[in-house]
Amino acid sequence: MPEWPELERFQSEFRDFVAERDWDQFHTPKNLAMALVGEVGELLEQFQWLTAEQSAELSPEQLEEVAHEIADVQIYLAALADRLGISIGPAVARKMALNAEKYPPEKVRGSAAKYTAYQAPTASTGKTDPEST
Ligand SMILES: [Mg+2]
């Protein structure tokens, strides 16, 4: 049974979309990663120059544009994972577990600081040790 059936259906549909156009030759992991970042840029462009308040109160037309860019980001992210044989669901679960270790609520509640900001420096280098949490 698929771990994330809807996503896997999109990945399969995208594989067919690409194959029908003979675009697989262009879809190397490097190119898919670059396309993903390009689409993230297009998503950011939707918010460029807006105030924080304006960004939280988008018009229906703006929301539809944002939805299109979110879809583009998701398509390339799913395609990259598919191309590399990475199952996104389990990868997300593993990373969330790591994040929970890095950011224990009793240490970080109410703070937006990166985990390295509250770790003790290591004795040998004086730098924070990301593995020490
Ligand atoms: Mg786009």
mmCIF file with all atom_site columns, C-alpha atoms and ligand atoms in Angstrom:
data_model
loop_
_atom_site.group_PDB
_atom_site.id
_atom_site.type_symbol
_atom_site.label_atom_id
_atom_site.label_alt_id
_atom_site.label_comp_id
_atom_site.label_asym_id
_atom_site.label_entity_id
_atom_site.label_seq_id
_atom_site.pdbx_PDB_ins_code
_atom_site.Cartn_x
_atom_site.Cartn_y
_atom_site.Cartn_z
_atom_site.occupancy
_atom_site.B_iso_or_equiv
_atom_site.pdbx_formal_charge
_atom_site.auth_seq_id
_atom_site.auth_comp_id
_atom_site.auth_asym_id
_atom_site.auth_atom_id
_atom_site.pdbx_PDB_model_num
ATOM   1   C  CA . MET A 1 1   ? 0.000  0.000  0.000   1.00 0.00 ? 1   MET A CA 1
ATOM   2   C  CA . PRO A 1 2   ? 1.395  3.438  -0.903  1.00 0.00 ? 2   PRO A CA 1
ATOM   3   C  CA . GLU A 1 3   ? 2.559  5.550  2.033   1.00 0.00 ? 3   GLU A CA 1
ATOM   4   C  CA . TRP A 1 4   ? 1.120  8.770  0.572   1.00 0.00 ? 4   TRP A CA 1
ATOM   5   C  CA . PRO A 1 5   ? -1.305 7.725  -2.162  1.00 0.00 ? 5   PRO A CA 1
ATOM   6   C  CA . GLU A 1 6   ? -2.242 11.168 -3.485  1.00 0.00 ? 6   GLU A CA 1
ATOM   7   C  CA . LEU A 1 7   ? 1.372  12.296 -3.745  1.00 0.00 ? 7   LEU A CA 1
ATOM   8   C  CA . GLU A 1 8   ? 2.401  9.049  -5.409  1.00 0.00 ? 8   GLU A CA 1
ATOM   9   C  CA . ARG A 1 9   ? -0.441 9.492  -7.916  1.00 0.00 ? 9   ARG A CA 1
ATOM   10  C  CA . PHE A 1 10  ? 0.833  12.996 -8.726  1.00 0.00 ? 10  PHE A CA 1
ATOM   11  C  CA . GLN A 1 11  ? 4.366  11.620 -9.114  1.00 0.00 ? 11  GLN A CA 1
ATOM   12  C  CA . SER A 1 12  ? 3.100  8.950  -11.501 1.00 0.00 ? 12  SER A CA 1
ATOM   13  C  CA . GLU A 1 13  ? 1.093  11.509 -13.496 1.00 0.00 ? 13  GLU A CA 1
ATOM   14  C  CA . PHE A 1 14  ? 4.127  13.777 -13.673 1.00 0.00 ? 14  PHE A CA 1
ATOM   15  C  CA . ARG A 1 15  ? 6.280  10.860 -14.893 1.00 0.00 ? 15  ARG A CA 1
ATOM   16  C  CA . ASP A 1 16  ? 3.732  10.304 -17.691 1.00 0.00 ? 16  ASP A CA 1
ATOM   17  C  CA . PHE A 1 17  ? 3.588  14.059 -18.451 1.00 0.00 ? 17  PHE A CA 1
ATOM   18  C  CA . VAL A 1 18  ? 7.376  14.152 -18.769 1.00 0.00 ? 18  VAL A CA 1
ATOM   19  C  CA . ALA A 1 19  ? 7.611  10.933 -20.800 1.00 0.00 ? 19  ALA A CA 1
ATOM   20  C  CA . GLU A 1 20  ? 4.988  12.130 -23.285 1.00 0.00 ? 20  GLU A CA 1
ATOM   21  C  CA . ARG A 1 21  ? 7.165  15.173 -23.985 1.00 0.00 ? 21  ARG A CA 1
ATOM   22  C  CA . ASP A 1 22  ? 10.518 13.353 -23.944 1.00 0.00 ? 22  ASP A CA 1
ATOM   23  C  CA . TRP A 1 23  ? 11.660 15.668 -21.167 1.00 0.00 ? 23  TRP A CA 1
ATOM   24  C  CA . ASP A 1 24  ? 13.161 12.969 -18.984 1.00 0.00 ? 24  ASP A CA 1
ATOM   25  C  CA . GLN A 1 25  ? 16.517 13.694 -20.597 1.00 0.00 ? 25  GLN A CA 1
ATOM   26  C  CA . PHE A 1 26  ? 16.421 17.129 -18.911 1.00 0.00 ? 26  PHE A CA 1
ATOM   27  C  CA . HIS A 1 27  ? 15.214 15.967 -15.506 1.00 0.00 ? 27  HIS A CA 1
ATOM   28  C  CA . THR A 1 28  ? 18.497 15.206 -13.820 1.00 0.00 ? 28  THR A CA 1
ATOM   29  C  CA . PRO A 1 29  ? 18.548 15.671 -10.049 1.00 0.00 ? 29  PRO A CA 1
ATOM   30  C  CA . LYS A 1 30  ? 20.612 18.845 -10.551 1.00 0.00 ? 30  LYS A CA 1
ATOM   31  C  CA . ASN A 1 31  ? 18.133 20.313 -13.015 1.00 0.00 ? 31  ASN A CA 1
ATOM   32  C  CA . LEU A 1 32  ? 15.125 19.367 -10.900 1.00 0.00 ? 32  LEU A CA 1
ATOM   33  C  CA . ALA A 1 33  ? 16.731 20.965 -7.843  1.00 0.00 ? 33  ALA A CA 1
ATOM   34  C  CA . MET A 1 34  ? 17.412 24.122 -9.867  1.00 0.00 ? 34  MET A CA 1
ATOM   35  C  CA . ALA A 1 35  ? 13.830 24.165 -11.201 1.00 0.00 ? 35  ALA A CA 1
ATOM   36  C  CA . LEU A 1 36  ? 12.577 23.768 -7.638  1.00 0.00 ? 36  LEU A CA 1
ATOM   37  C  CA . VAL A 1 37  ? 14.543 26.799 -6.479  1.00 0.00 ? 37  VAL A CA 1
ATOM   38  C  CA . GLY A 1 38  ? 13.308 28.766 -9.481  1.00 0.00 ? 38  GLY A CA 1
ATOM   39  C  CA . GLU A 1 39  ? 9.723  28.007 -8.509  1.00 0.00 ? 39  GLU A CA 1
ATOM   40  C  CA . VAL A 1 40  ? 10.432 28.982 -4.892  1.00 0.00 ? 40  VAL A CA 1
ATOM   41  C  CA . GLY A 1 41  ? 11.623 32.302 -6.298  1.00 0.00 ? 41  GLY A CA 1
ATOM   42  C  CA . GLU A 1 42  ? 8.352  32.668 -8.200  1.00 0.00 ? 42  GLU A CA 1
ATOM   43  C  CA . LEU A 1 43  ? 6.489  31.949 -4.963  1.00 0.00 ? 43  LEU A CA 1
ATOM   44  C  CA . LEU A 1 44  ? 8.508  34.598 -3.136  1.00 0.00 ? 44  LEU A CA 1
ATOM   45  C  CA . GLU A 1 45  ? 7.822  37.054 -5.935  1.00 0.00 ? 45  GLU A CA 1
ATOM   46  C  CA . GLN A 1 46  ? 4.133  36.927 -4.987  1.00 0.00 ? 46  GLN A CA 1
ATOM   47  C  CA . PHE A 1 47  ? 5.054  38.454 -1.603  1.00 0.00 ? 47  PHE A CA 1
ATOM   48  C  CA . GLN A 1 48  ? 7.777  40.811 -2.763  1.00 0.00 ? 48  GLN A CA 1
ATOM   49  C  CA . TRP A 1 49  ? 7.206  44.379 -1.600  1.00 0.00 ? 49  TRP A CA 1
ATOM   50  C  CA . LEU A 1 50  ? 4.105  43.528 0.436   1.00 0.00 ? 50  LEU A CA 1
ATOM   51  C  CA . THR A 1 51  ? 3.935  44.531 4.071   1.00 0.00 ? 51  THR A CA 1
ATOM   52  C  CA . ALA A 1 52  ? 3.537  41.747 6.631   1.00 0.00 ? 52  ALA A CA 1
ATOM   53  C  CA . GLU A 1 53  ? -0.108 42.739 6.938   1.00 0.00 ? 53  GLU A CA 1
ATOM   54  C  CA . GLN A 1 54  ? -0.700 42.732 3.170   1.00 0.00 ? 54  GLN A CA 1
ATOM   55  C  CA . SER A 1 55  ? 0.927  39.303 2.890   1.00 0.00 ? 55  SER A CA 1
ATOM   56  C  CA . ALA A 1 56  ? -1.647 37.938 5.339   1.00 0.00 ? 56  ALA A CA 1
ATOM   57  C  CA . GLU A 1 57  ? -4.612 39.443 3.494   1.00 0.00 ? 57  GLU A CA 1
ATOM   58  C  CA . LEU A 1 58  ? -4.215 38.399 -0.139  1.00 0.00 ? 58  LEU A CA 1
ATOM   59  C  CA . SER A 1 59  ? -7.006 38.889 -2.646  1.00 0.00 ? 59  SER A CA 1
ATOM   60  C  CA . PRO A 1 60  ? -8.598 35.802 -4.206  1.00 0.00 ? 60  PRO A CA 1
ATOM   61  C  CA . GLU A 1 61  ? -6.586 36.492 -7.368  1.00 0.00 ? 61  GLU A CA 1
ATOM   62  C  CA . GLN A 1 62  ? -3.339 36.756 -5.406  1.00 0.00 ? 62  GLN A CA 1
ATOM   63  C  CA . LEU A 1 63  ? -4.181 33.577 -3.511  1.00 0.00 ? 63  LEU A CA 1
ATOM   64  C  CA . GLU A 1 64  ? -4.708 31.739 -6.795  1.00 0.00 ? 64  GLU A CA 1
ATOM   65  C  CA . GLU A 1 65  ? -1.307 32.918 -8.048  1.00 0.00 ? 65  GLU A CA 1
ATOM   66  C  CA . VAL A 1 66  ? 0.278  31.757 -4.777  1.00 0.00 ? 66  VAL A CA 1
ATOM   67  C  CA . ALA A 1 67  ? -1.531 28.407 -5.130  1.00 0.00 ? 67  ALA A CA 1
ATOM   68  C  CA . HIS A 1 68  ? -0.076 27.990 -8.628  1.00 0.00 ? 68  HIS A CA 1
ATOM   69  C  CA . GLU A 1 69  ? 3.439  28.616 -7.367  1.00 0.00 ? 69  GLU A CA 1
ATOM   70  C  CA . ILE A 1 70  ? 2.978  26.318 -4.374  1.00 0.00 ? 70  ILE A CA 1
ATOM   71  C  CA . ALA A 1 71  ? 1.847  23.653 -6.844  1.00 0.00 ? 71  ALA A CA 1
ATOM   72  C  CA . ASP A 1 72  ? 4.935  24.240 -9.013  1.00 0.00 ? 72  ASP A CA 1
ATOM   73  C  CA . VAL A 1 73  ? 7.172  23.932 -5.948  1.00 0.00 ? 73  VAL A CA 1
ATOM   74  C  CA . GLN A 1 74  ? 5.411  20.732 -4.891  1.00 0.00 ? 74  GLN A CA 1
ATOM   75  C  CA . ILE A 1 75  ? 5.619  19.259 -8.385  1.00 0.00 ? 75  ILE A CA 1
ATOM   76  C  CA . TYR A 1 76  ? 9.372  19.781 -8.647  1.00 0.00 ? 76  TYR A CA 1
ATOM   77  C  CA . LEU A 1 77  ? 9.961  18.696 -5.051  1.00 0.00 ? 77  LEU A CA 1
ATOM   78  C  CA . ALA A 1 78  ? 8.004  15.488 -5.656  1.00 0.00 ? 78  ALA A CA 1
ATOM   79  C  CA . ALA A 1 79  ? 9.770  14.945 -8.988  1.00 0.00 ? 79  ALA A CA 1
ATOM   80  C  CA . LEU A 1 80  ? 13.194 15.379 -7.389  1.00 0.00 ? 80  LEU A CA 1
ATOM   81  C  CA . ALA A 1 81  ? 12.347 12.941 -4.608  1.00 0.00 ? 81  ALA A CA 1
ATOM   82  C  CA . ASP A 1 82  ? 10.925 10.498 -7.162  1.00 0.00 ? 82  ASP A CA 1
ATOM   83  C  CA . ARG A 1 83  ? 14.032 10.769 -9.348  1.00 0.00 ? 83  ARG A CA 1
ATOM   84  C  CA . LEU A 1 84  ? 16.246 10.022 -6.324  1.00 0.00 ? 84  LEU A CA 1
ATOM   85  C  CA . GLY A 1 85  ? 14.036 7.241  -4.945  1.00 0.00 ? 85  GLY A CA 1
ATOM   86  C  CA . ILE A 1 86  ? 13.280 9.168  -1.765  1.00 0.00 ? 86  ILE A CA 1
ATOM   87  C  CA . SER A 1 87  ? 9.868  8.630  -0.163  1.00 0.00 ? 87  SER A CA 1
ATOM   88  C  CA . ILE A 1 88  ? 8.825  12.038 1.072   1.00 0.00 ? 88  ILE A CA 1
ATOM   89  C  CA . GLY A 1 89  ? 6.509  10.844 3.853   1.00 0.00 ? 89  GLY A CA 1
ATOM   90  C  CA . PRO A 1 90  ? 9.117  8.783  5.714   1.00 0.00 ? 90  PRO A CA 1
ATOM   91  C  CA . ALA A 1 91  ? 11.780 11.449 5.034   1.00 0.00 ? 91  ALA A CA 1
ATOM   92  C  CA . VAL A 1 92  ? 9.530  14.085 6.622   1.00 0.00 ? 92  VAL A CA 1
ATOM   93  C  CA . ALA A 1 93  ? 8.869  11.812 9.599   1.00 0.00 ? 93  ALA A CA 1
ATOM   94  C  CA . ARG A 1 94  ? 12.606 11.233 10.118  1.00 0.00 ? 94  ARG A CA 1
ATOM   95  C  CA . LYS A 1 95  ? 13.387 14.954 9.862   1.00 0.00 ? 95  LYS A CA 1
ATOM   96  C  CA . MET A 1 96  ? 10.581 15.959 12.218  1.00 0.00 ? 96  MET A CA 1
ATOM   97  C  CA . ALA A 1 97  ? 11.980 13.530 14.795  1.00 0.00 ? 97  ALA A CA 1
ATOM   98  C  CA . LEU A 1 98  ? 15.427 15.115 14.382  1.00 0.00 ? 98  LEU A CA 1
ATOM   99  C  CA . ASN A 1 99  ? 13.903 18.610 14.688  1.00 0.00 ? 99  ASN A CA 1
ATOM   100 C  CA . ALA A 1 100 ? 12.124 17.599 17.885  1.00 0.00 ? 100 ALA A CA 1
ATOM   101 C  CA . GLU A 1 101 ? 15.520 16.583 19.299  1.00 0.00 ? 101 GLU A CA 1
ATOM   102 C  CA . LYS A 1 102 ? 17.170 19.821 18.149  1.00 0.00 ? 102 LYS A CA 1
ATOM   103 C  CA . TYR A 1 103 ? 14.384 22.036 19.436  1.00 0.00 ? 103 TYR A CA 1
ATOM   104 C  CA . PRO A 1 104 ? 13.172 20.717 22.797  1.00 0.00 ? 104 PRO A CA 1
ATOM   105 C  CA . PRO A 1 105 ? 10.243 22.934 23.875  1.00 0.00 ? 105 PRO A CA 1
ATOM   106 C  CA . GLU A 1 106 ? 11.713 23.615 27.303  1.00 0.00 ? 106 GLU A CA 1
ATOM   107 C  CA . LYS A 1 107 ? 14.761 25.205 25.628  1.00 0.00 ? 107 LYS A CA 1
ATOM   108 C  CA . VAL A 1 108 ? 13.240 27.049 22.699  1.00 0.00 ? 108 VAL A CA 1
ATOM   109 C  CA . ARG A 1 109 ? 9.694  28.060 23.604  1.00 0.00 ? 109 ARG A CA 1
ATOM   110 C  CA . GLY A 1 110 ? 9.002  31.549 22.232  1.00 0.00 ? 110 GLY A CA 1
ATOM   111 C  CA . SER A 1 111 ? 12.388 31.845 20.523  1.00 0.00 ? 111 SER A CA 1
ATOM   112 C  CA . ALA A 1 112 ? 13.058 31.922 16.780  1.00 0.00 ? 112 ALA A CA 1
ATOM   113 C  CA . ALA A 1 113 ? 16.790 31.312 17.279  1.00 0.00 ? 113 ALA A CA 1
ATOM   114 C  CA . LYS A 1 114 ? 18.516 28.516 15.384  1.00 0.00 ? 114 LYS A CA 1
ATOM   115 C  CA . TYR A 1 115 ? 19.395 25.499 17.519  1.00 0.00 ? 115 TYR A CA 1
ATOM   116 C  CA . THR A 1 116 ? 23.078 26.391 17.414  1.00 0.00 ? 116 THR A CA 1
ATOM   117 C  CA . ALA A 1 117 ? 22.331 29.546 19.420  1.00 0.00 ? 117 ALA A CA 1
ATOM   118 C  CA . TYR A 1 118 ? 21.520 27.684 22.623  1.00 0.00 ? 118 TYR A CA 1
ATOM   119 C  CA . GLN A 1 119 ? 23.948 24.797 22.458  1.00 0.00 ? 119 GLN A CA 1
ATOM   120 C  CA . ALA A 1 120 ? 26.982 24.753 24.702  1.00 0.00 ? 120 ALA A CA 1
ATOM   121 C  CA . PRO A 1 121 ? 30.287 25.334 22.918  1.00 0.00 ? 121 PRO A CA 1
ATOM   122 C  CA . THR A 1 122 ? 32.487 22.286 22.623  1.00 0.00 ? 122 THR A CA 1
ATOM   123 C  CA . ALA A 1 123 ? 35.624 22.226 24.755  1.00 0.00 ? 123 ALA A CA 1
ATOM   124 C  CA . SER A 1 124 ? 38.015 21.606 21.864  1.00 0.00 ? 124 SER A CA 1
ATOM   125 C  CA . THR A 1 125 ? 36.931 24.220 19.328  1.00 0.00 ? 125 THR A CA 1
ATOM   126 C  CA . GLY A 1 126 ? 34.796 26.707 21.186  1.00 0.00 ? 126 GLY A CA 1
ATOM   127 C  CA . LYS A 1 127 ? 32.209 26.313 18.398  1.00 0.00 ? 127 LYS A CA 1
ATOM   128 C  CA . THR A 1 128 ? 28.767 24.923 19.030  1.00 0.00 ? 128 THR A CA 1
ATOM   129 C  CA . ASP A 1 129 ? 28.375 21.231 18.371  1.00 0.00 ? 129 ASP A CA 1
ATOM   130 C  CA . PRO A 1 130 ? 25.186 20.538 16.371  1.00 0.00 ? 130 PRO A CA 1
ATOM   131 C  CA . GLU A 1 131 ? 25.241 16.921 17.560  1.00 0.00 ? 131 GLU A CA 1
ATOM   132 C  CA . SER A 1 132 ? 25.323 17.811 21.261  1.00 0.00 ? 132 SER A CA 1
ATOM   133 C  CA . THR A 1 133 ? 21.585 18.227 21.908  1.00 0.00 ? 133 THR A CA 1
HETATM 134 MG MG . MG  B 2 .   ? 5.775  28.861 -11.410 1.00 0.00 ? 1   MG  B MG 1
#
